[in-house]
XYZ file of C-alpha atoms in Angstrom:
570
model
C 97.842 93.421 173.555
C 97.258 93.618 177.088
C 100.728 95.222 177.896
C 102.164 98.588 177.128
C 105.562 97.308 177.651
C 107.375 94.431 179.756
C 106.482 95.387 182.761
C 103.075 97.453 183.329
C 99.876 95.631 182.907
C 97.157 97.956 181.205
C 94.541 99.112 183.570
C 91.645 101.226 182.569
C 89.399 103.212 185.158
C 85.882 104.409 184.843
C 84.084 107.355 186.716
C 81.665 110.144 185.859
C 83.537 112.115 188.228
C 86.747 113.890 187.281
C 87.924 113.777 190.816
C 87.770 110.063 191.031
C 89.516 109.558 187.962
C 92.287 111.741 189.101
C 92.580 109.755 192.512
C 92.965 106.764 190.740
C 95.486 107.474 188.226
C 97.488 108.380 190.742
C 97.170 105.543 193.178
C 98.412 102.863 190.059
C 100.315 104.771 187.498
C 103.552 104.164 189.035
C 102.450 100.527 188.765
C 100.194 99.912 185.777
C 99.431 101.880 182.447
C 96.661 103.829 183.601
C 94.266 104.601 180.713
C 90.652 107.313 181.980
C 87.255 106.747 180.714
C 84.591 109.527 181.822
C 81.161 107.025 181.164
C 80.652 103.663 180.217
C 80.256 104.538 176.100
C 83.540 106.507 176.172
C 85.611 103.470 177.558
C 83.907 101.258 175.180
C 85.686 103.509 172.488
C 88.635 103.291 174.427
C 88.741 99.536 174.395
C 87.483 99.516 170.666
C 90.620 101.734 169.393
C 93.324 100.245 172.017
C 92.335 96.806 172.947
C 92.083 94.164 176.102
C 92.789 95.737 179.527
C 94.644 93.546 182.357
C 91.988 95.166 184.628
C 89.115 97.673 184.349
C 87.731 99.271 187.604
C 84.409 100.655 187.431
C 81.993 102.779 188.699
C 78.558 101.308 189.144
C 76.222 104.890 189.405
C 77.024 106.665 186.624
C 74.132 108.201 184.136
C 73.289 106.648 181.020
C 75.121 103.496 181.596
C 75.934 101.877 184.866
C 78.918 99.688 185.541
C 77.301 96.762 185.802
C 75.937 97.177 181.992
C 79.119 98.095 180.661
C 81.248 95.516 182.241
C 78.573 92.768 180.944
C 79.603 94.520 177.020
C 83.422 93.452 177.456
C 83.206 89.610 179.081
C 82.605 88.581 175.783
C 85.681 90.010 173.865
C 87.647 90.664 176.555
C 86.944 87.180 178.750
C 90.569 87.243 180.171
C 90.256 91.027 181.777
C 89.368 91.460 185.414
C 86.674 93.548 186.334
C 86.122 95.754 189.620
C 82.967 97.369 190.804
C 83.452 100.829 193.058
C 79.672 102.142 194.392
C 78.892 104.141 197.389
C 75.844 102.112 197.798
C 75.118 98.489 199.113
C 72.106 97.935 196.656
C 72.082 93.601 196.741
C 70.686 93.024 193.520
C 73.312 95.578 191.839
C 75.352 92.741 193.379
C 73.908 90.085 192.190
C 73.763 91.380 188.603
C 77.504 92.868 189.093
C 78.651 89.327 189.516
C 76.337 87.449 187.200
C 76.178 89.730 184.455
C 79.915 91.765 184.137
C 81.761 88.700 185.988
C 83.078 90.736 188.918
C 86.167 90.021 190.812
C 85.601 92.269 193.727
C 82.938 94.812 195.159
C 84.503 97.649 196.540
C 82.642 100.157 198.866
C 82.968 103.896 198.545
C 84.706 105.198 200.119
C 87.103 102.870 199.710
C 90.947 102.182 201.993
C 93.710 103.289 199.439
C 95.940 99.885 200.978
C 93.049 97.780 200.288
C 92.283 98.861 197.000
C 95.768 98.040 196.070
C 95.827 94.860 197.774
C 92.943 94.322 196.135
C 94.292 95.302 192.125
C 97.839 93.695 193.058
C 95.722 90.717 193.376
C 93.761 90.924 190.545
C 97.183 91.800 188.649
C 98.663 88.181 189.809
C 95.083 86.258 189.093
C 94.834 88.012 185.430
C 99.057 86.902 184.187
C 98.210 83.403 186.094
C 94.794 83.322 183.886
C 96.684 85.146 180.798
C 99.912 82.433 180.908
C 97.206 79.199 181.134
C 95.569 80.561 178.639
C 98.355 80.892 176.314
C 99.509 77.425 177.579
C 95.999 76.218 176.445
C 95.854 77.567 173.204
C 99.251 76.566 172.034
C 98.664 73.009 173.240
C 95.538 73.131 171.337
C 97.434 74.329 168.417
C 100.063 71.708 168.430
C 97.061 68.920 169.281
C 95.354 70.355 165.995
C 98.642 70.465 164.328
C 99.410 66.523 165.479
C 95.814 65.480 164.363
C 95.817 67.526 161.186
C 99.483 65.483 159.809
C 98.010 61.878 160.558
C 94.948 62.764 159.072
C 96.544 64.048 155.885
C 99.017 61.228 155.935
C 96.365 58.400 156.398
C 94.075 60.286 153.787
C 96.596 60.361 150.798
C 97.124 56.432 151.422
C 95.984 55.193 147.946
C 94.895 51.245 149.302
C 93.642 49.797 152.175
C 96.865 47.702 152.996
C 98.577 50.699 152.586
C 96.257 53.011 154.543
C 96.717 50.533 157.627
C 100.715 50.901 157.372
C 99.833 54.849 157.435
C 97.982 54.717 160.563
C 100.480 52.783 162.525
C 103.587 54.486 161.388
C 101.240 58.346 161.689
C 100.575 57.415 165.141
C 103.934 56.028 166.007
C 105.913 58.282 164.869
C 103.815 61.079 166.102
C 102.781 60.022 169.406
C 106.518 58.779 170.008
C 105.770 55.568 171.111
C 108.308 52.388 171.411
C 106.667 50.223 168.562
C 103.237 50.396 167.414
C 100.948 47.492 166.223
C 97.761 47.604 164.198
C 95.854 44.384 163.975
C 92.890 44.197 161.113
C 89.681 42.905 162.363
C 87.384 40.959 159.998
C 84.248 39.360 160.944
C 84.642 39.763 164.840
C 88.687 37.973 164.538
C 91.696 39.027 164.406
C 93.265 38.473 160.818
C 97.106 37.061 160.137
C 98.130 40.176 159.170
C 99.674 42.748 161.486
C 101.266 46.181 160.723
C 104.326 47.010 162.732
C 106.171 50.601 163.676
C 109.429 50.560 166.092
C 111.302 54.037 167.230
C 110.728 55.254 163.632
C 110.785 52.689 161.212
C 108.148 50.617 159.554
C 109.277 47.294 157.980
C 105.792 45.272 156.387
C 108.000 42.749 155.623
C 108.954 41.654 159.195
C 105.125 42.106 160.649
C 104.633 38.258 160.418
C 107.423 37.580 162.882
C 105.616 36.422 166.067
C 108.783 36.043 168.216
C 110.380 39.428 167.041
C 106.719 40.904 168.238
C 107.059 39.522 171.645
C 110.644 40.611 172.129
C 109.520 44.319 171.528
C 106.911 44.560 174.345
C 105.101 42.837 176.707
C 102.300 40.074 176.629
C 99.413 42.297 174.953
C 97.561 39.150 173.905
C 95.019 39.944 177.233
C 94.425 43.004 176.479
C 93.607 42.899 173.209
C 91.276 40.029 173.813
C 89.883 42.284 176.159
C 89.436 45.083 173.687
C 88.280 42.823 171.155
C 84.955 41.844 173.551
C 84.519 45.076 175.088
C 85.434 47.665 172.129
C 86.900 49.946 174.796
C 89.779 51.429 175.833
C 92.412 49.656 177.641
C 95.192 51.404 179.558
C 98.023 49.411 181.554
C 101.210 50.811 183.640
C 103.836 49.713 185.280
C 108.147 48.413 185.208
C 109.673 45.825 183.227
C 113.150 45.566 183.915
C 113.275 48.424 185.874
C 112.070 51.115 183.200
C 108.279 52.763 183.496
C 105.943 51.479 180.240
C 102.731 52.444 179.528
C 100.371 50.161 176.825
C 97.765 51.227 175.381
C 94.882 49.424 172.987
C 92.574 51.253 171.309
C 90.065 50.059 169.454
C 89.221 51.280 165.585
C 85.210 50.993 165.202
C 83.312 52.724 162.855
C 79.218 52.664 163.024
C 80.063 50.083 165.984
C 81.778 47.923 163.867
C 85.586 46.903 164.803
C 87.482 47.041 162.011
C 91.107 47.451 163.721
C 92.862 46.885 166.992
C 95.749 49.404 167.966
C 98.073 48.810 170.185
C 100.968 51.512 171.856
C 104.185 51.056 173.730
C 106.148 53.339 175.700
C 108.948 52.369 177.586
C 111.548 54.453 179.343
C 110.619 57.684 178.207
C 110.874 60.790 179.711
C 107.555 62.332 178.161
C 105.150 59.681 178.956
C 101.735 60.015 177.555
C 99.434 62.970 179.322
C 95.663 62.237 179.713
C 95.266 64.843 176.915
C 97.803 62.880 174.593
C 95.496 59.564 174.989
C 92.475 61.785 174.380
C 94.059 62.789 171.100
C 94.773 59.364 170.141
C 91.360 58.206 170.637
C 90.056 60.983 168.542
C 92.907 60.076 165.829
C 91.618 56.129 166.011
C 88.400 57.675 165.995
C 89.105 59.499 162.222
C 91.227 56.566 161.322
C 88.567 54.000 161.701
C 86.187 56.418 158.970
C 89.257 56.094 156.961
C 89.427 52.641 156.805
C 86.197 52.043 156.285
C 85.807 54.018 153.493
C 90.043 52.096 152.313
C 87.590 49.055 152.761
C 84.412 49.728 150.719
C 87.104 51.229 148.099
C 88.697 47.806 147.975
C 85.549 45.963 147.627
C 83.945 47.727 144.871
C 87.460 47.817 142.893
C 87.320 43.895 143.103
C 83.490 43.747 142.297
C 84.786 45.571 139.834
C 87.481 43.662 137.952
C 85.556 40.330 138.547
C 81.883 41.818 137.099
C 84.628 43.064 133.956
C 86.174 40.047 133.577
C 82.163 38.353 133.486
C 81.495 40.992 131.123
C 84.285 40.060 129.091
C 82.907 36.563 129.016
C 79.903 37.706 128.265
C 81.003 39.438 125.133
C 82.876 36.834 123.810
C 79.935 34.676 124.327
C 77.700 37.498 122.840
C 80.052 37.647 120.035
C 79.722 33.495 119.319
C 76.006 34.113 119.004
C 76.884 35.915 115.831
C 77.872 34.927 112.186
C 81.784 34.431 112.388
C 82.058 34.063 108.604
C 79.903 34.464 105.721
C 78.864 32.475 103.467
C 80.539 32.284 99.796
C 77.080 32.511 97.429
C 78.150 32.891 93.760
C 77.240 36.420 92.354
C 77.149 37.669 95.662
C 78.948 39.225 98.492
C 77.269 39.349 102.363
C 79.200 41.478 104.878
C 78.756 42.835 108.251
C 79.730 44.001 111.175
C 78.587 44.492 114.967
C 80.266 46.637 117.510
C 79.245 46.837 120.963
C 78.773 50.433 122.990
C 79.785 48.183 126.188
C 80.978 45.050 126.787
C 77.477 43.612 125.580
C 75.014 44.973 123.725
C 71.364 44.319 122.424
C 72.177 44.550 118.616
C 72.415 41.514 116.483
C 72.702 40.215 112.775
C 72.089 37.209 111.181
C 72.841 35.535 107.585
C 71.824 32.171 106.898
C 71.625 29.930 103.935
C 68.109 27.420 103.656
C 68.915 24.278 102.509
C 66.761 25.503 98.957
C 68.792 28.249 98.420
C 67.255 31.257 99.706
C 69.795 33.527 101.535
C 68.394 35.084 104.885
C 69.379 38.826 106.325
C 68.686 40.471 109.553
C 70.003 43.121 111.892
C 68.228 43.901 115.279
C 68.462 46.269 117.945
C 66.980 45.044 121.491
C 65.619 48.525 123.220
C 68.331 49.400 126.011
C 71.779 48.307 126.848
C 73.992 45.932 128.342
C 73.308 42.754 130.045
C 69.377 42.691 129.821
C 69.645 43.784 126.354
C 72.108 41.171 125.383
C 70.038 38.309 127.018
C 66.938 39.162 124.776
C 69.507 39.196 121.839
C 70.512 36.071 122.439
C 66.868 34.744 123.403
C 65.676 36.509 120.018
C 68.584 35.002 117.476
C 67.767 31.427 119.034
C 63.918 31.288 118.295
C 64.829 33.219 114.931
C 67.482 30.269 113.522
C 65.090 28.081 115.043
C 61.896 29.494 112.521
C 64.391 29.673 109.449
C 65.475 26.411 109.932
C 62.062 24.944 108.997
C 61.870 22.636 105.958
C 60.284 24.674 103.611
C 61.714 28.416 103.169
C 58.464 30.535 104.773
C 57.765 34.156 104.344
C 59.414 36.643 106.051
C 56.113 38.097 107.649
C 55.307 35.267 109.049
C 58.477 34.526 110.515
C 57.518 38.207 112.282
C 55.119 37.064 113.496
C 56.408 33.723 114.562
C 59.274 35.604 116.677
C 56.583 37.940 118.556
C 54.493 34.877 119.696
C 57.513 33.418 121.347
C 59.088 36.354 122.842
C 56.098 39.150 123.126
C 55.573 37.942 127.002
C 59.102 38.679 128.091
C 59.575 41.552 126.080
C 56.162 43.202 128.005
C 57.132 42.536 131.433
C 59.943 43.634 130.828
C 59.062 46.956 129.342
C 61.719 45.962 126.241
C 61.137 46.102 122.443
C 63.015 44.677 119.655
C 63.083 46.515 116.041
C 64.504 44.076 113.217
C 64.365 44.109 109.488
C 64.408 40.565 108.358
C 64.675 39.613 104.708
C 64.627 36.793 102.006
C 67.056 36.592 98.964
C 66.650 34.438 96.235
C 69.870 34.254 94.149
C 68.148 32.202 91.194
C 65.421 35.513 90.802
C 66.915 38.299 92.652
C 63.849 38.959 94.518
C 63.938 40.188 97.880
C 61.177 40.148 100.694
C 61.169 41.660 103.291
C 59.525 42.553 106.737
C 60.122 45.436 108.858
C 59.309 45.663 112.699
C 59.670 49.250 113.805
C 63.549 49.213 112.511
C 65.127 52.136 109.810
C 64.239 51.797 106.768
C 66.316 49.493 104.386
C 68.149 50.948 101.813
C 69.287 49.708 97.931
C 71.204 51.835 95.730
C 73.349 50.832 92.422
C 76.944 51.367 93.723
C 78.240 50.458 90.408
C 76.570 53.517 88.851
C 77.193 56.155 91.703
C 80.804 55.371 91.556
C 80.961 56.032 88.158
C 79.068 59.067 87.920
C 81.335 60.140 91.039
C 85.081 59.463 89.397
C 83.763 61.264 86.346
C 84.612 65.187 87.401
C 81.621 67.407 86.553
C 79.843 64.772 86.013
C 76.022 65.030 88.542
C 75.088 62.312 90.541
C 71.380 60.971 89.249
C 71.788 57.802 91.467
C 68.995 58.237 94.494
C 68.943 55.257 97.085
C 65.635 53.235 97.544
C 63.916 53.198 100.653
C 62.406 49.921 101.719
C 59.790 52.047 103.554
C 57.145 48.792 104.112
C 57.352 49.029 107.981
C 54.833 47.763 110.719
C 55.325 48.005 114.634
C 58.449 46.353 116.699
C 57.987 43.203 118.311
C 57.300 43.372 121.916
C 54.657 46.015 121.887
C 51.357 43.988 121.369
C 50.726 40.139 121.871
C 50.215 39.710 117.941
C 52.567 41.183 114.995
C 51.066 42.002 111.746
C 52.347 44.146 108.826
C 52.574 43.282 105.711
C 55.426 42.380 103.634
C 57.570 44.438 101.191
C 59.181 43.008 97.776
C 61.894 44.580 95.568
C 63.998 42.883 92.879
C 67.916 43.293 92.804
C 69.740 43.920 90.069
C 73.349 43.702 88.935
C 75.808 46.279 90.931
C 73.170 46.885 93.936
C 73.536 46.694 97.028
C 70.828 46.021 99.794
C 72.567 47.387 103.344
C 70.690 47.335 106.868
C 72.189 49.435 109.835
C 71.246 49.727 113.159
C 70.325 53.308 115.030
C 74.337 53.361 116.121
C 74.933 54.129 112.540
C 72.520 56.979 111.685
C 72.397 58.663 115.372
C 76.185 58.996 115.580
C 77.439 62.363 115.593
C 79.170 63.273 112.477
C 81.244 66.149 111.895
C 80.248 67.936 108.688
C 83.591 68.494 106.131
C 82.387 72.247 105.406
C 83.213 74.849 107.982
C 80.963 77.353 109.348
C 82.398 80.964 110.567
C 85.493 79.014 111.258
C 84.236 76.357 113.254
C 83.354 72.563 112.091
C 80.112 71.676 113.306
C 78.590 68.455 114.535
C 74.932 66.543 113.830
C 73.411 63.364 113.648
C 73.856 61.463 110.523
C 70.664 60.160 110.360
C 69.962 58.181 106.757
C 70.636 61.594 104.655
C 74.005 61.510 106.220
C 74.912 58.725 105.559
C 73.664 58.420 101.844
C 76.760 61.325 101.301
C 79.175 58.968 102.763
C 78.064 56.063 100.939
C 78.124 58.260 97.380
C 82.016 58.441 97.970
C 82.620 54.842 99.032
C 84.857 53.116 96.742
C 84.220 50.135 94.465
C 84.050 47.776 95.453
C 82.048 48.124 98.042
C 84.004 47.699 101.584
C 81.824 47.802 104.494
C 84.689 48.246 106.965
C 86.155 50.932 105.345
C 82.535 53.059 105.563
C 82.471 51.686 109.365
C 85.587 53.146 109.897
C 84.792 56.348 108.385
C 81.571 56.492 110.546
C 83.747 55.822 113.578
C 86.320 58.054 113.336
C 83.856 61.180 114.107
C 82.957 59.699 117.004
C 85.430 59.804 119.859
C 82.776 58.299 122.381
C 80.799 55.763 121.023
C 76.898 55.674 121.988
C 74.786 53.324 121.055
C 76.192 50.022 119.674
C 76.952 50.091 115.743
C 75.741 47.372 113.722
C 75.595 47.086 109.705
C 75.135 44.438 107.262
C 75.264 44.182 103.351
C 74.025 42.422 100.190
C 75.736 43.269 97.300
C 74.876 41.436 93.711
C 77.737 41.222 91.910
């Protein structure tokens, strides 16, 4: 506070000499609210404990610290206060650095005229509540300007869409700004678009924006000035009468980065506010923030429609994907073939195949393309063509071979690419039950009598003896050199068994174990071991969807895509 009441401005005085100090208090305190400092430390206390003064007169000679150096300690916190210097001596440069330094009003001589030292504070009274009511004038203008830019802002921001963002901005700046109708015309590629946005004396109606002859009732010919906005991306500002009432138009242009994105355009007619050079200064700034807005409304827009259109490709691309594969399986007597393949995206790089040769042999594969996605799904695809095209040969061939047949063709890509491909593929003959097999860098097969296990299982008390076989003939995955060799691996089937392939979905997904630890369940990989338990409690016959759905249902994100196939002689 710079008052002690109403009426008295504060005024402090500063002397090292008692009789001075006394001389002064009682030359102003009828006037002011005299407050005594004995040295220039003891009226920085003063000011410390009771605040701004109105004015502060000041000896310059005093010990320890002059005037001028405590005057220069209070512009800084106390910029509105006006400072006098009292000195007995006409030193220049204490002056200079009076004036410079402490920002001086006057320099008063000792001794000084009592009448012209008052003239002198009177004035200084009047220049400080001119400076002090300005100032106030200034900040709460700023205030309000802050305020005003602050509530368009936060209107335009919570617009969820670019069409409605642009409604936003015209009916924030209307509304606000109190202007006779406001127009916002979107800019694309240099032109004006068909669209406009429309606000008039507080309302907004997008359904009448398209009205061309409504538009030109509202306001004058703007189509000049926006033309001339449009080519110059500057301001334009036009005043004068219609009908005998003051209007005021003004475009603005919305560029972002020097690109114009929007043309805004203001009219005020008749009113007794009219627009202040600080309320256009605002605006600008406002169009300024608005344009960032819609910019960023824009990019928003286009990467929600690159969006939906690269889903709805992907969508293709799965049901393509998903033609690739086996949509049925074949009916062999004595033997059921299942499987399943579930995508982690929309595509995916695993795969299966089952195909019947023409001399009877029955053909099982599942593959897993390193990666995901699109590039993975395009060497699936590239990978199940060459491989029907190798089984399709006239005579059944070896399943090795076949290997090595399907790294020739693809081994190039798959390199340059910095992509593998693991796959078991194998060879049933119904007539002998004998299996072959070949194994590039893929888990290890498994067979297992299901027959027995289940029985052993539904008797209680009964142990389990029943241990799974592990096809554990492997060689490297295709892709990593330019030739494939391994050798094959040979088992023979018999009744009840079942020969099942998975794919790394399977045995990496996180499973939650059934016993609990300290109260908590806990959570691990199911790896092969894993899933051996689950396959122990399977039912009988065997259903592969059911143990795909009890795989699943631990996992509430899937990872990796999930692909399993099965052989089971019957």
């Amino acid at each position: 506070m710079s008052q002690g009441n109403e009426d008295k401005l504060r005024l402090m005085v500063v002397d090292d000499e008692p009789d001075n100090l006394d001389l002064l208090y009682r030359t102003f305190r009828r006037d002011f609210e005299v407050l005594k400092a004995s040295s220039g430390p003891n009226a920085l206390q003063i000011l410390e404990r009771e605040g701004e003064m109105g004015i502060i007169i000041s000896d310059q000679r005093m010990p320890g610290m002059n005037g001028t150096e405590f005057l220069s300690k209070t512009v800084e916190r106390y910029p509105d206060t006006i400072r006098i210097v009292l000195t007995g001596y006409t030193d220049v440069e204490d002056l200079v650095d009076a004036i410079n330094t402490g920002k001086v009003f006057k320099y008063i001589t000792k001794p000084w005229i009592p009448d012209d030292l008052r003239a002198v504070v009177q004035q200084a009274a009047e220049t400080y509540r001119v400076l002090k009511k300005r100032t106030n004038e200034l900040r709460r203008a700023l205030r309000r300007r802050e305020s005003l830019f602050n509530g368009v802002m936060t209107a335009i921001r919570e617009s969820l869409d670019y069409r409605s963002m642009l409604q936003t901005i015209v009916a924030s700046i209307g509304r606000v700004f109190e202007a006779s109708h406001c127009i916002l015309h979107p800019i694309e590629n240099g032109h004006l678009t068909k669209d406009t946005f429309l606000y008039r004396d507080g309302t907004t109606d997008p359904d009448r924006t398209n009205s061309e002859g409504e538009l030109s009732s509202l306001a004058l010919d703007e189509g000049i000035l926006i033309q001339t906005v449009l080519e110059s991306h500057k301001v334009e500002l036009d005043q004068g009468d219609a009908d005998g009432q003051p209007y005021i138009r003004l475009i603005v242009p919305l560029t972002y980065q020097h690109n114009l994105l929007a043309i805004l355009a203001l009219y005020q007619s008749g009113t007794a506010y009219p627009w202040l050079p600080e309320d256009i200064q605002l605006i600008e700034g406002v169009a300024e923030q608005a344009a960032l807005a819609i910019s960023q409304a824009k990019l928003y827009q286009q990467i929600q429609e690159q969006t939906q259109q690269m889903r709805a490709e992907l969508q293709v691309a799965r049901q393509i994907q998903s033609n690739l594969l086996r949509q049925s399986m074949p009916e062999v007597e004595g033997l059921t073939v299942q499987a399943c393949c579930v995508p982690a995206n929309e595509v995916g790089g695993d795969f299966f195949e089952v195909y019947v040769h023409p001399q009877g042999d029955i053909w099982l594969t599942v593959g897993d393309v390193s990666g995901k996605g699109v590039p993975a799904a395009l060497f699936m695809a590239s990978a199940i063509s060459v491989l029907r095209r190798e089984l399709a040969q006239e005579m059944s061939p070896e399943p090795e071979v076949v290997m090595q047949n399907l790294n020739s063709s693809l081994s190039e890509d798959l390199i340059g690419n910095n992509r593998f491909i693991t796959m078991v593929l194998a060879r049933y003959n119904p007539v002998t039950r004998h299996l072959a097999y070949a194994n590039a860098g893929h888990i290890y097969p498994m067979v297992w009598s299901h027959r027995l296990v289940t029985t052993e299982v539904s008797e209680p008390g009964r142990a389990i003896t029943v241990e799974p076989d592990y096809l554990k003939v492997r060689g490297i995955p295709l892709g990593i050199r330019p030739v494939w060799k391994a050798a094959a691996g040979n088992v023979t089937m018999q009744s009840g068994e079942v020969f099942l392939l998975t794919s790394d979905g399977i045995t990496e997904a996180t499973f939650t174990d059934e016993a609990v630890e300290n109260g908590q369940q806990t959570s691990s990989m199911l790896q092969q071991t894993g899933l051996w338990r689950l396959l122990m409690y399977e039912p009988f016959p065997f259903d592969l969807s059911h143990l795909l759905a009890r795989v699943r249902s631990h996992n509430s994100v899937q990872e990796d895509d999930q692909t399993i196939l099965s052989l089971e002689v019957l």
